[in-house]
Coordinates of C-alpha atoms in Angstrom, one line a residue:
Chain A
M1 CA 85.7 118.6 108.1
Q2 CA 82.5 119.7 106.3
K3 CA 84.5 121.3 103.4
R4 CA 86.6 118.2 102.8
S5 CA 83.8 115.8 102.7
W6 CA 82.1 118.0 100.1
F7 CA 85.3 117.7 98.0
L8 CA 85.5 114.0 98.6
N9 CA 81.9 113.4 97.7
T10 CA 82.2 115.3 94.5
S11 CA 85.3 113.4 93.4
A12 CA 83.8 110.1 94.3
F13 CA 80.6 111.0 92.4
L14 CA 82.7 111.8 89.3
G15 CA 84.5 108.5 89.8
F16 CA 81.3 106.6 89.6
L17 CA 80.2 108.6 86.6
F18 CA 83.6 107.6 85.0
L19 CA 82.8 104.0 85.7
Y20 CA 79.3 104.0 84.3
I21 CA 79.2 106.5 81.4
P22 CA 81.0 104.2 78.9
I23 CA 78.7 101.3 79.8
I24 CA 75.6 103.5 79.5
S25 CA 76.7 104.9 76.2
L26 CA 77.2 101.3 74.9
V27 CA 73.7 100.5 75.8
I28 CA 72.2 103.7 74.3
F29 CA 74.0 103.4 71.0
S30 CA 73.0 99.7 70.6
F31 CA 69.5 101.1 69.9
N32 CA 70.8 103.6 67.4
K33 CA 69.3 103.2 63.9
S34 CA 72.4 104.8 62.2
K35 CA 75.4 102.7 61.5
L36 CA 77.6 105.6 62.5
V37 CA 77.9 105.0 66.1
T38 CA 78.2 108.6 67.1
V39 CA 75.4 110.0 64.9
W40 CA 72.0 109.5 66.4
G41 CA 69.5 108.2 63.9
G42 CA 66.5 107.3 66.0
W43 CA 65.6 104.3 68.1
S44 CA 65.8 100.9 66.5
L45 CA 66.2 97.2 67.4
K46 CA 67.8 96.5 64.0
W47 CA 71.3 95.6 65.4
Y48 CA 69.8 93.0 67.7
G49 CA 68.2 91.3 64.6
E50 CA 71.6 91.5 62.8
L51 CA 73.3 90.1 65.9
F52 CA 71.1 87.0 66.1
N53 CA 71.4 86.5 62.3
N54 CA 75.2 86.7 62.5
E55 CA 76.2 83.0 62.4
Q56 CA 79.9 83.7 63.1
I57 CA 79.0 85.5 66.4
M58 CA 76.3 83.0 67.4
S59 CA 78.6 80.0 67.0
A60 CA 81.3 81.8 68.9
V61 CA 78.9 82.5 71.7
W62 CA 78.0 78.8 71.8
L63 CA 81.6 77.7 71.8
S64 CA 82.6 80.2 74.5
L65 CA 79.7 79.1 76.8
K66 CA 80.7 75.5 76.4
I67 CA 84.3 76.2 77.2
A68 CA 83.4 78.5 80.1
F69 CA 81.0 75.9 81.6
V70 CA 83.5 73.0 81.5
S71 CA 86.5 75.1 82.6
A72 CA 84.5 76.6 85.5
W73 CA 83.7 73.1 86.9
L74 CA 87.3 72.0 86.4
A75 CA 88.6 75.1 88.1
V76 CA 86.2 74.7 91.0
V77 CA 87.2 71.1 91.6
L78 CA 90.9 71.9 91.4
G79 CA 90.6 75.2 93.3
V80 CA 88.6 73.6 96.2
L81 CA 91.1 70.8 96.5
A82 CA 94.0 73.2 96.5
A83 CA 92.3 75.4 99.1
F84 CA 91.5 72.4 101.3
A85 CA 95.1 71.1 101.1
L86 CA 96.4 74.5 102.1
T87 CA 94.1 75.2 105.0
R88 CA 93.2 71.8 106.5
M89 CA 96.1 69.4 106.0
G90 CA 98.8 70.9 108.2
R91 CA 102.3 70.8 106.7
F92 CA 103.3 68.6 103.9
K93 CA 105.9 68.3 101.2
G94 CA 105.3 70.7 98.4
K95 CA 103.0 73.0 100.4
M96 CA 105.2 76.1 99.8
L97 CA 105.3 75.2 96.1
L98 CA 101.5 74.7 95.9
S99 CA 100.7 78.0 97.7
G100 CA 103.1 79.9 95.5
M101 CA 101.8 78.4 92.3
V102 CA 98.2 78.9 93.3
S103 CA 98.5 82.6 93.7
A104 CA 101.0 83.3 90.9
P105 CA 98.5 83.1 88.0
L106 CA 96.6 85.9 89.5
V107 CA 99.3 88.4 88.6
M108 CA 100.8 86.8 85.6
P109 CA 100.4 88.8 82.4
D110 CA 98.1 87.0 80.0
V111 CA 100.6 87.1 77.1
I112 CA 103.1 85.1 79.2
T113 CA 100.5 82.5 80.4
G114 CA 99.3 82.1 76.8
L115 CA 102.7 81.8 75.2
S116 CA 104.0 79.4 77.9
L117 CA 101.0 77.1 77.6
L118 CA 101.1 77.1 73.8
L119 CA 104.8 76.1 73.9
L120 CA 104.0 73.4 76.4
F121 CA 101.2 72.0 74.2
V122 CA 103.4 72.0 71.2
A123 CA 106.3 70.3 73.0
M124 CA 103.9 67.7 74.5
E125 CA 102.4 67.0 71.1
S126 CA 105.8 66.4 69.5
L127 CA 106.8 64.2 72.4
F128 CA 103.7 62.1 73.2
G129 CA 101.3 63.0 70.4
W130 CA 98.9 64.5 72.9
P131 CA 97.0 66.9 72.8
A132 CA 96.7 66.2 69.0
G133 CA 96.3 69.7 67.6
R134 CA 94.9 72.6 69.5
G135 CA 91.4 73.7 70.0
T136 CA 88.6 73.4 72.5
L137 CA 90.5 71.0 74.8
T138 CA 93.6 73.1 75.0
I139 CA 91.6 76.3 75.7
I140 CA 89.7 74.5 78.5
I141 CA 92.9 73.3 80.1
A142 CA 94.4 76.8 79.9
H143 CA 91.3 78.4 81.4
A144 CA 90.9 75.9 84.2
T145 CA 94.5 76.6 85.1
F146 CA 94.3 80.3 85.6
C147 CA 90.7 80.2 86.9
M148 CA 91.5 77.7 89.6
A149 CA 93.8 80.3 91.2
Y150 CA 90.8 82.6 91.7
V151 CA 88.6 79.8 93.1
A152 CA 91.4 78.7 95.4
V153 CA 91.9 82.2 96.9
I154 CA 88.2 82.8 97.5
V155 CA 87.6 79.3 99.0
Q156 CA 90.8 79.5 101.1
A157 CA 89.7 82.8 102.6
R158 CA 86.4 81.2 103.6
L159 CA 87.9 78.0 104.9
S160 CA 90.3 79.8 107.2
D161 CA 87.5 82.0 108.6
L162 CA 85.4 79.0 109.2
D163 CA 84.7 77.9 112.8
E164 CA 86.2 74.4 113.0
S165 CA 84.1 73.3 115.9
L166 CA 81.3 72.0 113.5
E167 CA 83.8 69.9 111.7
E168 CA 85.3 68.7 115.0
A169 CA 81.8 67.7 116.2
A170 CA 81.2 65.7 113.1
M171 CA 84.5 63.9 113.5
D172 CA 83.8 63.2 117.2
L173 CA 80.5 61.7 116.1
G174 CA 82.4 59.3 113.8
A175 CA 82.0 60.9 110.4
K176 CA 84.3 59.6 107.8
P177 CA 86.5 62.2 106.1
S178 CA 84.5 62.0 102.9
T179 CA 81.2 62.3 104.7
L180 CA 82.6 65.2 106.7
F181 CA 83.6 67.0 103.6
F182 CA 80.4 66.5 101.6
L183 CA 77.9 66.9 104.5
V184 CA 79.6 69.5 106.7
T185 CA 82.4 71.4 105.1
L186 CA 81.1 71.8 101.6
P187 CA 77.7 73.2 102.6
L188 CA 79.5 75.7 104.9
I189 CA 81.8 76.9 102.1
A190 CA 79.1 76.7 99.5
P191 CA 78.7 80.5 99.0
A192 CA 82.5 80.8 98.4
V193 CA 82.4 77.9 96.0
I194 CA 79.5 79.4 94.1
S195 CA 81.1 82.8 93.7
G196 CA 84.3 81.0 92.7
W197 CA 82.4 79.1 90.0
L198 CA 80.7 82.3 88.7
L199 CA 84.0 84.2 88.7
A200 CA 85.7 81.3 86.8
F201 CA 82.9 81.2 84.3
T202 CA 83.0 85.0 83.7
L203 CA 86.8 85.0 83.4
S204 CA 86.8 82.2 80.9
L205 CA 84.0 83.8 78.9
D206 CA 86.0 87.1 78.8
D207 CA 89.5 85.8 78.0
L208 CA 91.0 86.9 74.7
V209 CA 94.7 86.7 74.9
I210 CA 95.3 83.2 76.4
A211 CA 92.6 81.7 74.1
S212 CA 94.2 83.3 71.1
F213 CA 97.5 81.6 71.9
V214 CA 96.3 78.1 72.6
S215 CA 93.3 77.8 70.2
G216 CA 93.5 76.1 66.8
P217 CA 92.7 77.6 63.5
G218 CA 89.0 76.6 63.5
D219 CA 88.1 77.5 67.0
S220 CA 87.3 81.2 67.5
T221 CA 85.8 82.0 70.9
L222 CA 83.5 85.0 71.3
P223 CA 86.2 87.5 72.5
M224 CA 88.4 86.5 69.5
V225 CA 85.5 87.2 67.1
I226 CA 84.7 90.5 68.9
F227 CA 88.3 91.6 68.8
S228 CA 88.7 90.9 65.1
K229 CA 85.5 92.9 64.4
V230 CA 86.3 95.8 66.8
R231 CA 89.9 96.2 65.6
L232 CA 88.5 97.6 62.4
G233 CA 86.4 100.2 64.2
V234 CA 83.1 100.5 66.1
T235 CA 80.6 97.8 65.2
P236 CA 76.9 98.3 66.1
E237 CA 76.2 94.5 66.5
V238 CA 78.9 94.4 69.1
N239 CA 77.0 97.2 71.0
A240 CA 73.9 95.0 71.0
L241 CA 75.8 92.0 72.2
A242 CA 77.4 94.1 75.0
T243 CA 74.0 95.4 76.1
L244 CA 72.6 91.8 76.4
M245 CA 75.7 90.8 78.4
I246 CA 75.4 93.8 80.7
L247 CA 71.7 93.0 81.2
I248 CA 72.4 89.4 82.2
V249 CA 75.2 90.5 84.6
A250 CA 73.0 93.2 86.1
I251 CA 70.1 90.8 86.7
G252 CA 72.5 88.2 88.2
V253 CA 74.2 90.7 90.6
T254 CA 70.8 92.2 91.7
V255 CA 69.4 88.7 92.4
A256 CA 72.5 87.8 94.4
M257 CA 72.4 91.0 96.4
L258 CA 68.7 90.5 97.2
Q259 CA 69.4 86.9 98.2
M260 CA 72.2 88.1 100.5
R261 CA 69.9 90.8 102.1
R262 CA 67.2 88.2 102.8
K263 CA 69.7 85.9 104.5
E264 CA 71.1 88.7 106.6
K265 CA 67.5 89.6 107.7
Q266 CA 66.8 85.9 108.6
V267 CA 70.0 85.8 110.8
Chain B
M1 CA 98.3 85.0 100.1
T2 CA 99.3 81.9 102.1
V3 CA 97.2 81.2 105.1
P4 CA 99.1 80.4 108.3
V5 CA 98.3 77.0 109.6
S6 CA 98.4 76.0 113.2
A7 CA 99.4 72.4 113.1
G8 CA 97.5 71.6 116.2
G9 CA 93.8 71.6 115.4
P10 CA 92.2 68.2 116.1
V11 CA 90.3 68.2 112.8
R12 CA 93.5 68.5 110.9
R13 CA 95.3 65.9 113.0
L14 CA 92.6 63.4 112.6
L15 CA 92.2 64.2 108.9
S16 CA 95.8 63.7 108.2
K17 CA 95.9 60.4 110.0
L18 CA 92.6 58.9 108.8
N19 CA 92.1 60.1 105.3
P20 CA 93.7 57.7 102.8
G21 CA 92.6 60.1 100.0
R22 CA 94.7 62.9 101.4
H23 CA 97.4 62.3 98.9
L24 CA 94.9 62.8 96.1
V25 CA 93.6 66.0 97.7
R26 CA 97.1 67.4 97.7
G27 CA 98.5 65.6 94.7
I28 CA 95.8 66.5 92.1
P29 CA 96.1 70.3 92.3
L30 CA 99.9 70.1 92.9
G31 CA 100.3 67.9 89.8
W32 CA 98.0 70.0 87.7
L33 CA 99.9 73.2 88.5
I34 CA 103.3 71.6 88.0
L35 CA 102.3 70.3 84.6
F36 CA 100.4 73.4 83.4
F37 CA 102.0 76.2 85.2
L38 CA 105.6 75.4 86.2
V39 CA 106.7 73.2 83.3
P40 CA 105.5 75.7 80.7
F41 CA 107.9 78.3 82.1
L42 CA 110.7 75.8 81.8
V43 CA 109.7 75.2 78.2
V44 CA 109.7 79.0 77.6
L45 CA 113.1 79.3 79.2
K46 CA 114.4 76.4 77.1
I47 CA 113.1 77.8 73.8
S48 CA 114.5 81.3 74.6
F49 CA 117.9 79.7 74.2
A50 CA 117.0 78.1 70.8
E51 CA 117.3 79.5 67.3
T52 CA 114.5 80.0 64.9
A53 CA 114.2 77.4 62.2
I54 CA 111.9 76.8 59.3
A55 CA 110.4 73.7 60.8
I56 CA 107.5 72.5 62.9
P57 CA 107.8 73.6 65.6
P58 CA 109.8 76.6 64.3
Y59 CA 112.9 76.4 66.6
T60 CA 116.1 74.3 66.9
S61 CA 116.5 71.8 69.7
L62 CA 119.1 72.5 72.3
L63 CA 120.3 68.9 72.7
E64 CA 121.9 67.2 69.7
W65 CA 122.6 63.5 69.8
D66 CA 125.5 62.7 67.5
A67 CA 125.0 59.0 66.7
D68 CA 128.4 58.5 65.1
E69 CA 130.5 60.0 67.8
A70 CA 128.0 59.0 70.5
Y71 CA 128.0 62.2 72.4
L72 CA 125.4 64.7 73.3
T73 CA 125.9 68.4 72.7
L74 CA 124.1 71.2 74.4
Q75 CA 123.7 74.3 72.4
L76 CA 122.8 77.4 74.3
N77 CA 122.2 80.3 72.1
L78 CA 122.4 83.6 73.9
G79 CA 121.7 85.4 70.6
N80 CA 118.1 86.2 71.5
F81 CA 119.0 87.9 74.7
L82 CA 121.9 89.8 73.1
Y83 CA 119.5 91.0 70.4
L84 CA 117.2 92.3 73.1
L85 CA 120.0 94.6 74.2
E86 CA 121.1 95.5 70.7
D87 CA 117.8 96.4 69.1
S88 CA 116.5 99.5 70.8
L89 CA 112.9 98.5 70.0
Y90 CA 112.9 96.1 72.9
I91 CA 114.5 98.3 75.5
D92 CA 112.2 101.2 74.5
A93 CA 109.2 98.9 74.7
Y94 CA 110.1 97.7 78.2
L95 CA 110.7 101.3 79.4
S96 CA 107.6 102.6 77.7
S97 CA 105.5 99.8 79.3
I98 CA 106.8 100.7 82.7
R99 CA 106.2 104.4 82.1
I100 CA 102.6 103.8 80.8
A101 CA 101.8 101.4 83.6
G102 CA 103.3 103.7 86.2
I103 CA 101.4 106.8 85.1
S104 CA 98.1 104.9 84.8
T105 CA 98.7 103.5 88.3
I106 CA 99.1 106.9 89.8
L107 CA 96.0 108.2 88.0
A108 CA 94.0 105.1 89.2
L109 CA 95.2 105.9 92.8
L110 CA 94.0 109.5 92.4
V111 CA 90.6 108.5 91.0
G112 CA 90.2 105.5 93.3
F113 CA 91.2 107.0 96.7
P114 CA 88.3 109.4 97.1
M115 CA 85.9 106.7 96.0
A116 CA 87.3 104.1 98.5
Y117 CA 87.2 106.7 101.2
V118 CA 83.6 107.7 100.6
I119 CA 82.5 104.1 100.4
A120 CA 84.3 103.2 103.7
R121 CA 82.6 106.2 105.5
A122 CA 79.1 105.6 104.1
R123 CA 76.3 104.1 106.1
A124 CA 76.2 100.3 106.0
S125 CA 73.3 100.0 103.6
T126 CA 74.7 102.6 101.1
R127 CA 78.1 100.9 101.5
T128 CA 76.9 97.6 100.1
L129 CA 75.3 99.3 97.2
L130 CA 78.4 101.4 96.4
L131 CA 80.6 98.4 96.6
A132 CA 78.3 96.5 94.3
L133 CA 78.5 99.4 91.9
V134 CA 82.3 99.2 91.9
I135 CA 82.3 95.4 91.4
L136 CA 79.6 95.3 88.8
P137 CA 81.6 96.5 85.8
F138 CA 84.3 94.0 86.7
W139 CA 81.7 91.2 85.9
T140 CA 81.0 92.6 82.5
S141 CA 83.4 91.9 79.6
F142 CA 86.8 93.5 79.9
L143 CA 87.1 93.6 76.1
L144 CA 83.8 95.4 75.7
R145 CA 84.7 97.9 78.4
V146 CA 87.8 98.8 76.5
Y147 CA 85.8 98.9 73.3
S148 CA 83.3 101.3 74.8
W149 CA 86.1 104.0 75.0
M150 CA 86.7 103.6 71.2
A151 CA 83.4 105.2 70.5
L152 CA 83.7 107.8 73.2
L153 CA 87.2 109.0 72.2
K154 CA 86.6 109.1 68.4
Q155 CA 87.5 112.2 66.4
N156 CA 83.9 113.2 66.3
G157 CA 82.9 111.4 69.5
P158 CA 81.2 112.6 72.7
V159 CA 84.4 113.5 74.6
N160 CA 85.5 115.8 71.8
D161 CA 82.0 117.3 71.5
L162 CA 82.1 118.0 75.3
L163 CA 85.5 119.6 75.2
M164 CA 84.4 121.9 72.4
L165 CA 81.1 122.7 74.1
F166 CA 83.1 124.0 77.2
G167 CA 85.5 125.8 74.9
F168 CA 88.6 123.9 75.9
I169 CA 89.4 123.2 72.3
D170 CA 88.2 124.8 69.0
A171 CA 88.4 121.8 66.7
P172 CA 88.3 118.0 67.5
I173 CA 91.6 116.7 68.6
Q174 CA 93.1 113.2 68.3
L175 CA 92.3 111.3 71.5
L176 CA 92.0 107.8 70.2
Q177 CA 95.2 106.1 69.3
T178 CA 97.3 108.1 71.7
D179 CA 99.0 107.3 75.0
F180 CA 96.2 109.3 76.7
A181 CA 93.6 106.8 75.5
V182 CA 95.8 104.0 76.9
F183 CA 95.9 105.7 80.3
V184 CA 92.2 106.1 80.3
G185 CA 91.7 102.4 79.3
I186 CA 94.0 101.1 82.0
V187 CA 92.5 103.3 84.7
Y188 CA 89.0 102.4 83.7
T189 CA 89.5 98.6 83.5
Y190 CA 91.7 98.2 86.6
L191 CA 89.9 100.7 88.9
P192 CA 88.1 98.0 91.0
F193 CA 91.5 96.4 91.8
M194 CA 92.7 99.8 93.2
I195 CA 89.5 100.6 95.1
L196 CA 88.9 97.3 96.9
P197 CA 92.2 97.0 98.8
L198 CA 92.0 100.7 99.6
Y199 CA 88.5 100.3 100.9
S200 CA 89.5 97.4 103.1
T201 CA 92.2 99.3 104.9
L202 CA 90.3 102.6 105.1
E203 CA 87.3 100.8 106.5
K204 CA 89.3 99.5 109.5
M205 CA 90.7 102.9 110.2
D206 CA 90.0 104.3 113.6
M207 CA 88.1 107.6 113.0
T208 CA 88.8 108.9 116.5
L209 CA 92.4 109.5 115.5
L210 CA 91.2 112.2 113.1
E211 CA 89.0 113.7 115.7
A212 CA 91.9 113.8 118.1
A213 CA 94.1 115.4 115.5
S214 CA 91.5 118.1 114.7
D215 CA 91.0 118.8 118.5
L216 CA 94.7 119.3 118.7
G217 CA 94.5 121.9 115.9
A218 CA 95.5 119.9 112.9
K219 CA 94.1 121.2 109.6
P220 CA 92.2 118.6 107.5
W221 CA 95.0 118.3 104.9
Q222 CA 97.5 117.8 107.7
S223 CA 95.6 115.0 109.3
F224 CA 95.0 113.6 105.8
F225 CA 98.7 113.4 105.0
L226 CA 99.9 112.6 108.5
I227 CA 97.2 110.1 109.6
T228 CA 95.0 108.8 106.8
V229 CA 97.7 108.2 104.2
P230 CA 100.2 106.4 106.4
L231 CA 97.4 104.2 107.8
A232 CA 96.1 103.4 104.4
M233 CA 99.6 102.6 103.1
P234 CA 99.1 98.8 102.9
G235 CA 96.0 99.3 100.8
I236 CA 97.7 101.9 98.6
I237 CA 100.7 99.6 98.0
A238 CA 98.5 96.5 97.3
G239 CA 96.2 98.5 95.0
C240 CA 99.1 100.0 93.1
M241 CA 100.7 96.6 92.5
L242 CA 97.4 95.0 91.4
V243 CA 97.1 97.7 88.8
F244 CA 100.8 98.1 87.8
I245 CA 101.7 94.4 87.3
P246 CA 98.9 93.4 84.9
A247 CA 99.2 96.8 83.1
V248 CA 102.8 96.3 82.2
G249 CA 102.0 93.2 80.2
E250 CA 98.8 94.5 78.8
Y251 CA 98.0 93.7 75.2
V252 CA 94.3 94.5 74.4
I253 CA 94.3 98.1 75.7
P254 CA 97.3 99.4 73.6
A255 CA 96.1 97.3 70.6
L256 CA 92.6 98.9 70.6
L257 CA 93.2 102.4 72.1
G258 CA 96.8 103.1 71.5
G259 CA 98.4 104.4 68.3
S260 CA 100.9 102.5 66.2
D261 CA 103.7 104.3 68.1
T262 CA 102.3 103.2 71.6
L263 CA 105.0 100.7 72.4
M264 CA 104.2 98.1 75.0
I265 CA 106.0 94.9 75.7
G266 CA 102.9 92.7 75.6
R267 CA 102.2 94.0 72.1
V268 CA 105.8 93.4 71.0
L269 CA 105.7 89.8 72.3
W270 CA 102.4 89.2 70.5
D271 CA 103.7 90.6 67.2
E272 CA 106.9 88.7 67.5
F273 CA 104.9 85.6 67.9
T274 CA 102.1 86.0 65.5
L275 CA 103.5 88.2 62.8
N276 CA 107.2 87.2 62.8
R277 CA 106.6 83.7 64.0
D278 CA 109.9 84.0 65.9
W279 CA 109.1 81.8 68.9
P280 CA 112.6 81.9 70.5
M281 CA 112.6 85.7 70.4
A282 CA 109.1 85.8 71.8
S283 CA 110.2 83.5 74.6
A284 CA 113.2 85.7 75.4
V285 CA 111.0 88.7 75.5
A286 CA 108.7 86.8 78.0
I287 CA 111.6 85.7 80.2
V288 CA 112.9 89.3 80.5
M289 CA 109.4 90.6 81.2
L290 CA 109.0 88.1 84.0
L291 CA 112.3 89.3 85.5
F292 CA 111.0 92.8 85.4
L293 CA 107.8 91.7 87.3
V294 CA 109.4 89.3 89.8
L295 CA 110.3 92.1 92.2
P296 CA 106.9 93.8 92.4
I297 CA 105.2 90.4 92.6
M298 CA 107.5 89.2 95.5
F299 CA 106.9 92.6 97.2
L300 CA 103.1 92.2 96.8
R301 CA 103.2 88.6 98.2
N302 CA 105.3 89.6 101.2
R303 CA 103.0 92.5 102.0
S304 CA 99.9 90.4 101.9
D305 CA 101.4 87.6 103.9
R306 CA 102.4 90.1 106.6
L307 CA 98.9 91.7 106.5
E308 CA 97.3 88.3 107.1
D309 CA 99.7 87.5 110.0

């Protein structure tokens, strides 16, 4: 028993090293003075300066944030509606279809999702003239569609775990369905909705393949700009950008964890 | 992932009777998904039977309306699918995608299993921290995580330096732009998908079974293969599918880490579409890729439905 747990602990430790060494190396080399990423030339903040002066990257950051913000909200509304329909509305026509379609985007390869949406947009444009051209709007639609699946799965899990007696009590006291939803159900599922929103936001911010298919010639999102730079080799500005993103995520996750700890202690 | 619904709950009954907006609650997500998920596949299916044309959009239409004779002809062109069989590039790419995804999945299982096991057996406070450490990379950019390996695996990069330091090799070897780099990239980026389902089955495992086995004289490896592995099977299968399915269609990892001879079907589809502008061919490639993935996807769905029941 003792021997095996030594073996397991070592391999688990190596596993965690494997997870974190690439991230740590990105961070360290972002402070490297030398342009050659693997040659250490002393500490420097120069790549951060170059990053903020790079107009192409900065405008892509702005575009990606806008797209992620709008598609996360859209995904949350659609995902919560889908989760609610699947867990609280009994049987209805199209339920099987809905539940199948809600989870399918989770495992669909990006290239297929991207290609199929692009072909749809092209066909719609030639039939109805809408959407005219492709760009921010088509990326938002595409992102909302695959992100709503993640929101729906998270919220669905929370809704089916939820004790229905609170909702029943509110109904007995005469709450209208809309009141019931906004004053009772929504606050109860709020943590799941918030994590769904954050996940949708992150996934949208991160997507390269689908956005490349459905975007127009002028609209390059951040991953598209990064990809075109990185294809040619290692780029120090991208390291600086990665470090900032990791920092934001790390702060976010730490805050969320502390928040959760505090709540657990209160209960 | 469907959630079983008992039709009887009073809330549900009342809601379905009273709420006039209930059609909207169902209708909006259903309509959205039909329009932006289901219909696109039908469009892909349709275009896969078309021929390329120098036009906007660059394919022929299947339905021809002949005004003089007043009849409609439907032209189904099977050429794209026949070409998939004829040109060995496509078959090789499908097989090579399955091989690369399969090997990476097994590697991810080998790396992920001990991690999931240790997390599941850790004290409650450590467990939360370790789980957060597994999930944290998932929240940082996928593209940047793949990119980080480009620097590590370079000809004169840290991994080569390390291998030389320990005397495994005398001169730097080519690591980047090989299948090996693609395996590393896939295992690295999809590892959380392997660990989380494994963790959730291992956490529920009854440890007294192992104690009983060891009291009865079983060696640790025996109880591992006869008790732990069978009990963790649902997690192993779910984890493997969650890594294998997206890995088959992967584009970014082979594009950044693989060599020009690393054939993967996602890459072929992308090139067919962007470089050759052959939309019907790209559609045919996509349809066949879907057929390849339908079986594992159905299998995964069945499993998870049964788990939830």
